[in-house]
CSV table of C-alpha atoms (C1' of nucleotides) in Angstrom, one decimal:
chain,number,residue,atom,x,y,z
A,708,MET,CA,-44.2,66.6,-40.4
A,709,ARG,CA,-42.7,68.0,-37.1
A,710,ALA,CA,-39.8,66.3,-35.7
A,711,ASP,CA,-41.8,65.0,-32.5
A,712,ALA,CA,-44.7,63.8,-34.8
A,713,ARG,CA,-42.3,61.9,-37.0
A,714,LYS,CA,-40.7,60.3,-34.0
A,715,ASN,CA,-44.1,59.2,-32.8
A,716,TYR,CA,-45.2,58.0,-36.2
A,717,ASP,CA,-42.1,55.7,-36.5
A,718,HIS,CA,-42.1,54.4,-33.1
A,719,LEU,CA,-45.9,53.5,-33.6
A,720,LEU,CA,-45.1,51.6,-36.6
A,721,GLU,CA,-42.1,49.8,-35.0
A,722,VAL,CA,-44.2,48.9,-31.9
A,723,GLY,CA,-47.3,48.0,-34.3
A,724,ARG,CA,-45.1,45.6,-36.2
A,725,GLU,CA,-43.9,44.0,-32.8
A,726,VAL,CA,-47.5,43.6,-31.3
A,727,ILE,CA,-48.9,42.3,-34.6
A,728,ALA,CA,-46.1,39.8,-34.8
A,729,GLU,CA,-46.9,38.5,-31.3
A,730,GLN,CA,-50.7,38.8,-31.4
A,731,GLY,CA,-51.7,38.7,-35.0
A,732,VAL,CA,-53.6,41.4,-36.9
A,733,ASP,CA,-56.5,41.4,-34.4
A,734,ALA,CA,-54.3,43.0,-31.8
A,735,SER,CA,-55.6,45.9,-30.0
A,736,MET,CA,-54.7,49.4,-31.1
A,737,ARG,CA,-55.0,50.6,-27.5
A,738,GLU,CA,-52.2,48.0,-26.8
A,739,VAL,CA,-49.9,49.4,-29.5
A,740,ALA,CA,-50.6,53.1,-28.1
A,741,ARG,CA,-49.9,51.9,-24.6
A,742,ARG,CA,-46.7,50.2,-25.5
A,743,ALA,CA,-45.7,53.2,-27.5
A,744,GLY,CA,-46.0,55.2,-24.5
A,745,VAL,CA,-48.3,57.4,-26.5
A,746,GLY,CA,-52.1,58.6,-26.0
A,747,ILE,CA,-54.6,56.7,-28.0
A,748,GLY,CA,-55.4,59.9,-29.8
A,749,THR,CA,-51.9,60.2,-31.1
A,750,LEU,CA,-52.2,56.8,-32.7
A,751,TYR,CA,-55.5,57.8,-34.4
A,752,ARG,CA,-54.0,61.1,-35.5
A,753,HIS,CA,-51.5,59.0,-37.4
A,754,PHE,CA,-53.5,56.1,-38.5
A,755,PRO,CA,-57.1,57.2,-38.6
A,756,THR,CA,-58.4,53.5,-38.6
A,757,ARG,CA,-56.7,50.3,-37.5
A,758,GLU,CA,-56.7,49.3,-41.2
A,759,ALA,CA,-54.6,52.4,-41.9
A,760,LEU,CA,-52.0,51.1,-39.6
A,761,LEU,CA,-52.3,47.5,-40.9
A,762,GLU,CA,-51.9,48.8,-44.4
A,763,THR,CA,-48.7,50.6,-43.6
A,764,LEU,CA,-47.4,47.6,-42.0
A,765,LEU,CA,-48.3,45.0,-44.6
A,766,ARG,CA,-47.9,46.9,-48.0
A,767,GLY,CA,-44.2,46.5,-48.0
A,768,GLY,CA,-44.4,42.7,-47.7
A,769,PHE,CA,-47.2,42.5,-50.3
A,770,ASP,CA,-45.3,44.7,-52.8
A,771,ALA,CA,-42.2,42.7,-52.4
A,772,VAL,CA,-44.0,39.5,-53.3
A,773,THR,CA,-45.4,41.1,-56.2
A,774,ALA,CA,-41.9,42.4,-57.3
A,775,ALA,CA,-40.5,38.9,-56.9
A,776,ALA,CA,-43.3,37.6,-59.1
A,777,ARG,CA,-42.3,40.0,-61.8
A,778,ALA,CA,-38.8,38.5,-61.8
A,779,LEU,CA,-40.3,35.1,-62.0
A,780,GLU,CA,-42.3,36.0,-65.0
A,781,THR,CA,-39.2,35.6,-67.2
A,782,SER,CA,-37.7,32.6,-65.5
A,783,ALA,CA,-37.1,29.4,-67.5
A,784,ALA,CA,-39.6,26.8,-65.9
A,785,SER,CA,-43.1,28.2,-66.0
A,786,GLY,CA,-44.6,25.5,-63.8
A,787,ASP,CA,-41.6,25.9,-61.2
A,788,ALA,CA,-42.1,29.7,-61.2
A,789,LEU,CA,-45.8,29.3,-60.3
A,790,VAL,CA,-45.0,26.9,-57.5
A,791,THR,CA,-42.4,29.3,-56.1
A,792,TRP,CA,-44.9,32.2,-56.1
A,793,LEU,CA,-47.3,29.9,-54.2
A,794,ARG,CA,-44.6,29.3,-51.7
A,795,GLU,CA,-43.8,33.0,-51.2
A,796,MET,CA,-47.4,33.6,-50.6
A,797,VAL,CA,-47.7,31.1,-47.9
A,798,ALA,CA,-44.4,32.5,-46.4
A,799,LEU,CA,-45.8,36.0,-46.5
A,800,THR,CA,-48.7,35.0,-44.4
A,801,TYR,CA,-46.7,33.0,-42.3
A,802,ARG,CA,-44.8,36.2,-41.1
A,803,HIS,CA,-48.0,37.8,-39.8
A,804,ARG,CA,-50.7,35.6,-38.2
A,805,GLY,CA,-54.0,36.4,-39.6
A,806,VAL,CA,-52.9,38.6,-42.4
A,807,ILE,CA,-54.9,36.6,-45.0
A,808,ALA,CA,-58.2,37.7,-43.5
A,809,SER,CA,-57.0,41.2,-44.0
A,810,MET,CA,-56.0,40.4,-47.6
A,811,THR,CA,-59.4,39.0,-48.5
A,812,ALA,CA,-61.3,41.8,-46.8
A,813,ALA,CA,-59.2,44.4,-48.9
A,814,ILE,CA,-60.0,42.5,-52.0
A,815,ALA,CA,-63.6,42.7,-51.3
A,816,ASP,CA,-63.5,46.3,-50.3
A,817,PRO,CA,-62.3,48.7,-53.1
A,818,GLY,CA,-62.3,51.5,-50.2
A,819,SER,CA,-59.6,49.6,-48.4
A,820,ALA,CA,-56.0,51.1,-48.2
A,821,LEU,CA,-54.8,47.6,-49.0
A,822,HIS,CA,-57.1,47.0,-52.0
A,823,ALA,CA,-54.6,48.1,-54.8
A,824,SER,CA,-51.6,46.1,-53.3
A,825,CYS,CA,-53.9,43.0,-53.1
A,826,VAL,CA,-55.3,43.4,-56.5
A,827,GLU,CA,-51.7,43.6,-57.9
A,828,LEU,CA,-50.6,40.6,-55.9
A,829,ARG,CA,-53.5,38.7,-57.3
A,830,GLY,CA,-52.7,39.9,-60.7
A,831,SER,CA,-49.0,38.8,-60.4
A,832,GLY,CA,-50.0,35.2,-59.6
A,833,ALA,CA,-52.6,35.3,-62.4
A,834,ARG,CA,-49.8,36.1,-65.0
A,835,LEU,CA,-47.7,33.3,-63.7
A,836,LEU,CA,-50.7,30.9,-63.9
A,837,THR,CA,-51.5,32.0,-67.4
A,838,ARG,CA,-47.9,31.4,-68.6
A,839,ALA,CA,-47.9,28.0,-66.9
A,840,GLN,CA,-51.1,27.1,-68.6
A,841,ALA,CA,-49.8,28.1,-72.0
A,842,ASP,CA,-47.0,25.8,-71.5
A,843,GLY,CA,-49.2,22.9,-70.4
A,844,GLN,CA,-47.7,23.2,-66.8
A,845,ALA,CA,-51.0,24.1,-65.0
A,846,ARG,CA,-54.5,22.8,-65.3
A,847,THR,CA,-56.5,25.0,-67.5
A,848,ASP,CA,-59.9,25.1,-65.8
A,849,ILE,CA,-58.8,27.6,-63.0
A,850,ASP,CA,-58.0,31.3,-63.1
A,851,GLY,CA,-56.2,33.9,-61.0
A,852,VAL,CA,-59.1,34.2,-58.6
A,853,ASP,CA,-59.0,30.4,-58.1
A,854,LEU,CA,-55.2,30.5,-57.5
A,855,LEU,CA,-55.4,33.2,-54.9
A,856,ALA,CA,-58.4,31.3,-53.2
A,857,LEU,CA,-56.2,28.1,-53.0
A,858,VAL,CA,-53.2,29.9,-51.7
A,859,SER,CA,-55.4,31.9,-49.2
A,860,ALA,CA,-56.9,28.6,-48.0
A,861,LEU,CA,-53.3,27.2,-47.4
A,862,ALA,CA,-52.5,30.4,-45.5
A,863,TRP,CA,-55.6,30.0,-43.4
A,864,LEU,CA,-54.7,26.4,-42.6
A,865,ASN,CA,-51.3,27.7,-41.4
A,866,ASP,CA,-53.1,30.0,-39.0
A,867,GLN,CA,-55.1,27.2,-37.4
A,868,PRO,CA,-53.1,25.4,-34.7
A,869,PRO,CA,-54.6,22.0,-35.3
A,870,PHE,CA,-53.7,22.1,-39.0
A,871,ALA,CA,-50.4,24.2,-39.0
A,872,ALA,CA,-48.1,21.4,-38.8
A,873,ARG,CA,-49.8,19.7,-41.9
A,874,VAL,CA,-49.4,22.6,-44.3
A,875,ASP,CA,-46.2,21.3,-45.8
A,876,GLY,CA,-47.9,18.2,-47.1
A,877,LEU,CA,-51.1,20.0,-48.0
A,878,PHE,CA,-49.0,22.5,-49.9
A,879,ASP,CA,-47.8,19.6,-52.0
A,880,VAL,CA,-51.4,18.3,-52.6
A,881,ILE,CA,-52.5,21.8,-53.7
A,882,ALA,CA,-49.5,22.4,-55.8
A,883,ARG,CA,-49.7,19.1,-57.6
A,884,ALA,CA,-53.6,19.6,-58.1
A,885,ILE,CA,-52.7,22.9,-59.8
A,886,ARG,CA,-50.0,21.5,-62.1
A,887,SER,CA,-52.2,18.4,-62.5
B,195,MET,CA,-86.1,23.2,-14.7
B,196,ARG,CA,-89.0,25.5,-13.8
B,197,ALA,CA,-91.5,26.3,-16.5
B,198,ASP,CA,-90.6,29.9,-17.0
B,199,ALA,CA,-86.9,29.0,-17.2
B,200,ARG,CA,-87.6,26.1,-19.6
B,201,LYS,CA,-89.4,28.7,-21.8
B,202,ASN,CA,-86.6,31.3,-21.6
B,203,TYR,CA,-84.0,28.6,-22.6
B,204,ASP,CA,-86.0,27.5,-25.4
B,205,HIS,CA,-86.6,30.9,-26.7
B,206,LEU,CA,-83.0,32.0,-26.3
B,207,LEU,CA,-81.9,28.9,-28.5
B,208,GLU,CA,-84.4,29.9,-31.1
B,209,VAL,CA,-83.4,33.4,-31.2
B,210,GLY,CA,-79.8,32.3,-30.9
B,211,ARG,CA,-80.2,30.2,-34.1
B,212,GLU,CA,-81.8,33.2,-35.9
B,213,VAL,CA,-79.1,35.7,-34.9
B,214,ILE,CA,-76.2,33.2,-35.9
B,215,ALA,CA,-77.8,32.6,-39.1
B,216,GLU,CA,-77.9,36.2,-40.0
B,217,GLN,CA,-74.7,37.4,-38.4
B,218,GLY,CA,-72.4,34.3,-38.1
B,219,VAL,CA,-70.9,32.7,-35.0
B,220,ASP,CA,-69.3,36.1,-33.9
B,221,ALA,CA,-72.7,37.5,-33.3
B,222,SER,CA,-73.2,39.3,-30.0
B,223,MET,CA,-74.6,37.6,-27.1
B,224,ARG,CA,-76.1,40.8,-25.9
B,225,GLU,CA,-77.9,41.2,-29.2
B,226,VAL,CA,-79.4,37.6,-28.6
B,227,ALA,CA,-80.6,38.6,-25.0
B,228,ARG,CA,-82.1,41.8,-26.3
B,229,ARG,CA,-84.0,40.2,-29.1
B,230,ALA,CA,-85.2,37.4,-26.8
B,231,GLY,CA,-86.5,40.1,-24.5
B,232,VAL,CA,-84.5,38.9,-21.6
B,233,GLY,CA,-82.0,40.2,-19.3
B,234,ILE,CA,-78.3,39.5,-20.2
B,235,GLY,CA,-77.9,37.6,-17.0
B,236,THR,CA,-80.5,35.3,-17.9
B,237,LEU,CA,-78.7,34.3,-21.1
B,238,TYR,CA,-75.7,33.7,-19.0
B,239,ARG,CA,-77.5,31.7,-16.4
B,240,HIS,CA,-78.5,29.2,-19.1
B,241,PHE,CA,-75.3,29.3,-21.2
B,242,PRO,CA,-72.4,30.3,-19.0
B,243,THR,CA,-70.2,31.3,-22.1
B,244,ARG,CA,-70.8,32.1,-25.7
B,245,GLU,CA,-69.4,28.9,-26.5
B,246,ALA,CA,-71.9,26.9,-24.6
B,247,LEU,CA,-74.7,28.4,-26.6
B,248,LEU,CA,-72.9,27.8,-29.9
B,249,GLU,CA,-72.3,24.2,-28.8
B,250,THR,CA,-75.9,23.6,-28.0
B,251,LEU,CA,-76.8,25.3,-31.4
B,252,LEU,CA,-74.2,23.5,-33.4
B,253,ARG,CA,-73.8,20.0,-31.9
B,254,GLY,CA,-77.0,18.7,-33.6
B,255,GLY,CA,-75.7,19.6,-37.2
B,256,PHE,CA,-72.3,18.0,-36.4
B,257,ASP,CA,-73.7,14.7,-35.0
B,258,ALA,CA,-76.1,14.6,-38.0
B,259,VAL,CA,-73.2,14.5,-40.4
B,260,THR,CA,-71.3,11.9,-38.3
B,261,ALA,CA,-74.5,9.7,-38.5
B,262,ALA,CA,-74.8,10.2,-42.1
B,263,ALA,CA,-71.1,9.2,-42.4
B,264,ARG,CA,-71.9,5.9,-40.4
B,265,ALA,CA,-74.4,5.1,-43.1
B,266,LEU,CA,-71.8,5.9,-45.9
B,267,GLU,CA,-69.4,3.5,-44.5
B,268,THR,CA,-71.4,0.4,-45.8
B,269,SER,CA,-72.2,2.2,-49.0
B,270,ALA,CA,-71.0,0.5,-52.3
B,271,ALA,CA,-68.5,3.0,-53.8
B,272,SER,CA,-66.1,4.0,-51.3
B,273,GLY,CA,-64.5,6.7,-53.3
B,274,ASP,CA,-68.1,8.4,-54.0
B,275,ALA,CA,-68.8,7.8,-50.2
B,276,LEU,CA,-65.9,10.0,-49.2
B,277,VAL,CA,-66.8,12.7,-51.8
B,278,THR,CA,-70.3,12.8,-50.4
B,279,TRP,CA,-69.0,13.2,-46.9
B,280,LEU,CA,-66.9,16.1,-48.2
B,281,ARG,CA,-69.9,17.7,-49.8
B,282,GLU,CA,-71.9,17.4,-46.6
B,283,MET,CA,-69.3,18.9,-44.6
B,284,VAL,CA,-69.2,22.0,-46.7
B,285,ALA,CA,-73.0,22.2,-46.8
B,286,LEU,CA,-72.8,22.0,-42.9
B,287,THR,CA,-70.6,25.0,-42.6
B,288,TYR,CA,-72.6,26.7,-45.3
B,289,ARG,CA,-75.7,26.6,-43.0
B,290,HIS,CA,-73.8,28.6,-40.3
B,291,ARG,CA,-71.4,31.2,-41.4
B,292,GLY,CA,-68.1,31.1,-39.6
B,293,VAL,CA,-68.8,27.9,-37.9
B,294,ILE,CA,-65.5,26.3,-39.2
B,295,ALA,CA,-63.5,28.6,-36.8
B,296,SER,CA,-65.5,27.2,-34.0
B,297,MET,CA,-64.7,23.8,-35.3
B,298,THR,CA,-60.9,24.1,-35.5
B,299,ALA,CA,-60.9,25.9,-32.0
B,300,ALA,CA,-62.8,23.1,-30.6
B,301,ILE,CA,-60.5,20.5,-32.0
B,302,ALA,CA,-57.5,22.4,-30.4
B,303,ASP,CA,-59.2,22.8,-27.1
B,304,PRO,CA,-60.1,19.5,-25.3
B,305,GLY,CA,-62.0,21.7,-22.6
B,306,SER,CA,-64.4,22.9,-25.3
B,307,ALA,CA,-68.0,21.7,-25.2
B,308,LEU,CA,-67.7,21.0,-29.0
B,309,HIS,CA,-64.6,19.0,-28.6
B,310,ALA,CA,-66.0,15.5,-28.5
B,311,SER,CA,-68.5,16.3,-31.5
B,312,CYS,CA,-65.7,17.5,-33.7
B,313,VAL,CA,-63.3,14.7,-32.8
B,314,GLU,CA,-66.1,12.2,-33.7
B,315,LEU,CA,-66.8,14.2,-36.9
B,316,ARG,CA,-63.0,14.0,-38.0
B,317,GLY,CA,-63.2,10.2,-37.1
B,318,SER,CA,-66.1,9.7,-39.3
B,319,GLY,CA,-64.3,11.2,-42.2
B,320,ALA,CA,-61.1,9.3,-41.4
B,321,ARG,CA,-62.9,6.0,-41.7
B,322,LEU,CA,-64.4,6.8,-45.0
B,323,LEU,CA,-60.8,8.0,-46.2
B,324,THR,CA,-59.2,4.9,-44.9
B,325,ARG,CA,-61.8,2.7,-46.7
B,326,ALA,CA,-61.3,4.6,-50.0
B,327,GLN,CA,-57.6,4.3,-49.8
B,328,ALA,CA,-57.8,0.5,-49.2
B,329,ASP,CA,-59.8,0.3,-52.4
B,330,GLY,CA,-57.4,2.4,-54.4
B,331,GLN,CA,-60.0,5.3,-54.4
B,332,ALA,CA,-58.0,7.9,-52.6
B,333,ARG,CA,-54.2,9.0,-52.5
B,334,THR,CA,-52.6,7.2,-49.5
B,335,ASP,CA,-50.3,10.1,-48.5
B,336,ILE,CA,-52.9,12.0,-46.5
B,337,ASP,CA,-54.7,10.9,-43.1
B,338,GLY,CA,-57.9,12.0,-41.4
B,339,VAL,CA,-56.4,15.2,-40.1
B,340,ASP,CA,-55.3,16.3,-43.6
B,341,LEU,CA,-58.8,15.5,-44.9
B,342,LEU,CA,-60.4,17.6,-42.2
B,343,ALA,CA,-57.8,20.3,-42.9
B,344,LEU,CA,-58.9,20.4,-46.6
B,345,VAL,CA,-62.6,20.4,-46.0
B,346,SER,CA,-62.2,23.2,-43.4
B,347,ALA,CA,-60.2,25.3,-46.0
B,348,LEU,CA,-63.0,24.8,-48.4
B,349,ALA,CA,-65.5,25.8,-45.8
B,350,TRP,CA,-63.4,28.8,-44.9
B,351,LEU,CA,-63.3,29.9,-48.6
B,352,ASN,CA,-67.1,29.5,-48.5
B,353,ASP,CA,-67.1,32.2,-45.8
B,354,GLN,CA,-65.0,34.8,-47.7
B,355,PRO,CA,-67.1,36.9,-50.0
B,356,PRO,CA,-64.4,37.2,-52.8
B,357,PHE,CA,-64.1,33.5,-53.2
B,358,ALA,CA,-67.6,32.0,-52.2
B,359,ALA,CA,-68.6,32.0,-55.8
B,360,ARG,CA,-65.6,29.7,-56.7
B,361,VAL,CA,-66.2,27.2,-54.1
B,362,ASP,CA,-68.0,24.6,-56.5
B,363,GLY,CA,-65.1,24.7,-58.8
B,364,LEU,CA,-62.5,24.5,-56.1
B,365,PHE,CA,-64.5,21.6,-54.4
B,366,ASP,CA,-63.8,19.7,-57.6
B,367,VAL,CA,-60.1,20.5,-57.6
B,368,ILE,CA,-59.7,19.3,-53.9
B,369,ALA,CA,-61.8,16.3,-54.4
B,370,ARG,CA,-60.0,15.2,-57.6
B,371,ALA,CA,-56.8,15.7,-55.8
B,372,ILE,CA,-57.8,13.6,-52.9
B,373,ARG,CA,-59.1,10.7,-55.2
B,374,SER,CA,-56.0,11.4,-57.4
C,657,DA,C1',-49.2,71.2,-35.1
C,658,DC,C1',-49.5,68.1,-32.4
C,659,DC,C1',-50.7,65.4,-28.1
C,660,DT,C1',-53.7,64.0,-24.5
C,661,DG,C1',-57.2,61.4,-22.3
C,662,DA,C1',-62.1,61.6,-21.2
C,663,DA,C1',-66.1,60.3,-23.5
C,664,DC,C1',-69.1,57.4,-26.5
C,665,DA,C1',-71.0,53.2,-27.8
C,666,DC,C1',-70.1,48.8,-27.9
C,667,DC,C1',-68.5,43.9,-26.2
C,668,DG,C1',-68.3,39.3,-22.7
C,669,DT,C1',-68.9,38.1,-18.2
C,670,DT,C1',-70.2,38.6,-13.2
C,671,DC,C1',-72.8,39.4,-9.2
C,672,DA,C1',-75.7,41.6,-5.6
C,673,DA,C1',-80.4,42.7,-5.3
C,674,DG,C1',-84.9,41.5,-6.4
C,675,DT,C1',-89.2,38.2,-7.2
D,514,DA,C1',-85.2,29.0,-8.5
D,515,DC,C1',-84.8,32.1,-11.3
D,516,DC,C1',-84.5,37.0,-13.5
D,517,DT,C1',-82.5,41.7,-13.7
D,518,DG,C1',-79.5,45.0,-14.9
D,519,DA,C1',-75.6,47.8,-13.0
D,520,DA,C1',-70.8,46.9,-12.8
D,521,DC,C1',-66.3,45.7,-14.3
D,522,DA,C1',-62.7,45.4,-17.7
D,523,DC,C1',-62.1,45.6,-22.1
D,524,DC,C1',-62.6,47.5,-27.2
D,525,DG,C1',-62.5,51.2,-31.6
D,526,DT,C1',-63.2,55.7,-32.5
D,527,DT,C1',-63.9,60.8,-31.7
D,528,DC,C1',-63.2,65.2,-29.9
D,529,DA,C1',-62.6,69.2,-26.7
D,530,DA,C1',-58.9,70.9,-24.1
D,531,DG,C1',-54.3,71.8,-23.5
D,532,DT,C1',-49.0,72.6,-25.2
DNA sequence: ACCTGAACACCGTTCAAGT
DNA sequence: ACCTGAACACCGTTCAAGT
């Protein structure tokens, strides 16, 4: 990549992160280009679709949680490990408003650039769940998909102004239900 | 209202219901006008904002659930009555994809035409919860807002293709958590 | 190679002009 | 009174033209 292109690429990512932090994942691509002081065509040259920009922005955070989950797999208390994962997932979505919608869309669409990261994320939670279930630390009538659904639901609540303040308490309700 | 205006009004509502059923609450107003065979200005004359059309379309269903909840308040088993209300709420949102987002937006915005209906809906659930709590049929560390949050989360899951198939099972997880 | 911005096909909403 | 559709200010995305 040419030096000027590299500079634009990096700057677009930086500005993109800023704008998404302010306005959520539905922020306008044109707005990103404008703020980056770059033609809209330049943005689309580097990121052929808005999902492509989002993907580059979000993958890091997703993979970090997956990595953290790997570490949790060998921790002592399997029930606590599971709840810690839940908490990290909610925190992840807290950092980027609306990200959970991107995640469920990516899971549903194998063609999405975020698909692999999301499937791994789900797998990391599923392994923690299985271990907790084997230890009698989690109810056995749910699986990894249900787990992701429950954490996604909490994340969604976090994005809804009338409910955001309740998420801490609701987290406990859900966490206790999972540990039953 | 003049006869021709009345006809347009009714037809717009009918077509609007159709389009929202097909495409969810994010459907295009222009599409509604086109299908109704009417100028876009005519739609905006009758419904000054997309929320106004949505409100007219949704209020009936909301108020029906509120009315049903009133009847449940005097039913025998307070715990079962609460779960029945939960089930009706999820069914309500099942009928119109995406309606739950309109509901939380309406709750957050007192200026919304749907605000009153939604607040009443929340109140109807809160009364059923209070009664169940008094009977020892529901956990006492949640209130009406938490209840609406949980049912909204289920409704949201119902709108997400990767999770929709799991909602029945997850409903039980949540319902049991509430009755604890 | 890379950048630019006009162009295309959309959107919600407004409003001057017609009946 | 009411209807119409061009107009405005947006959007995501594409692409011919420039450097």
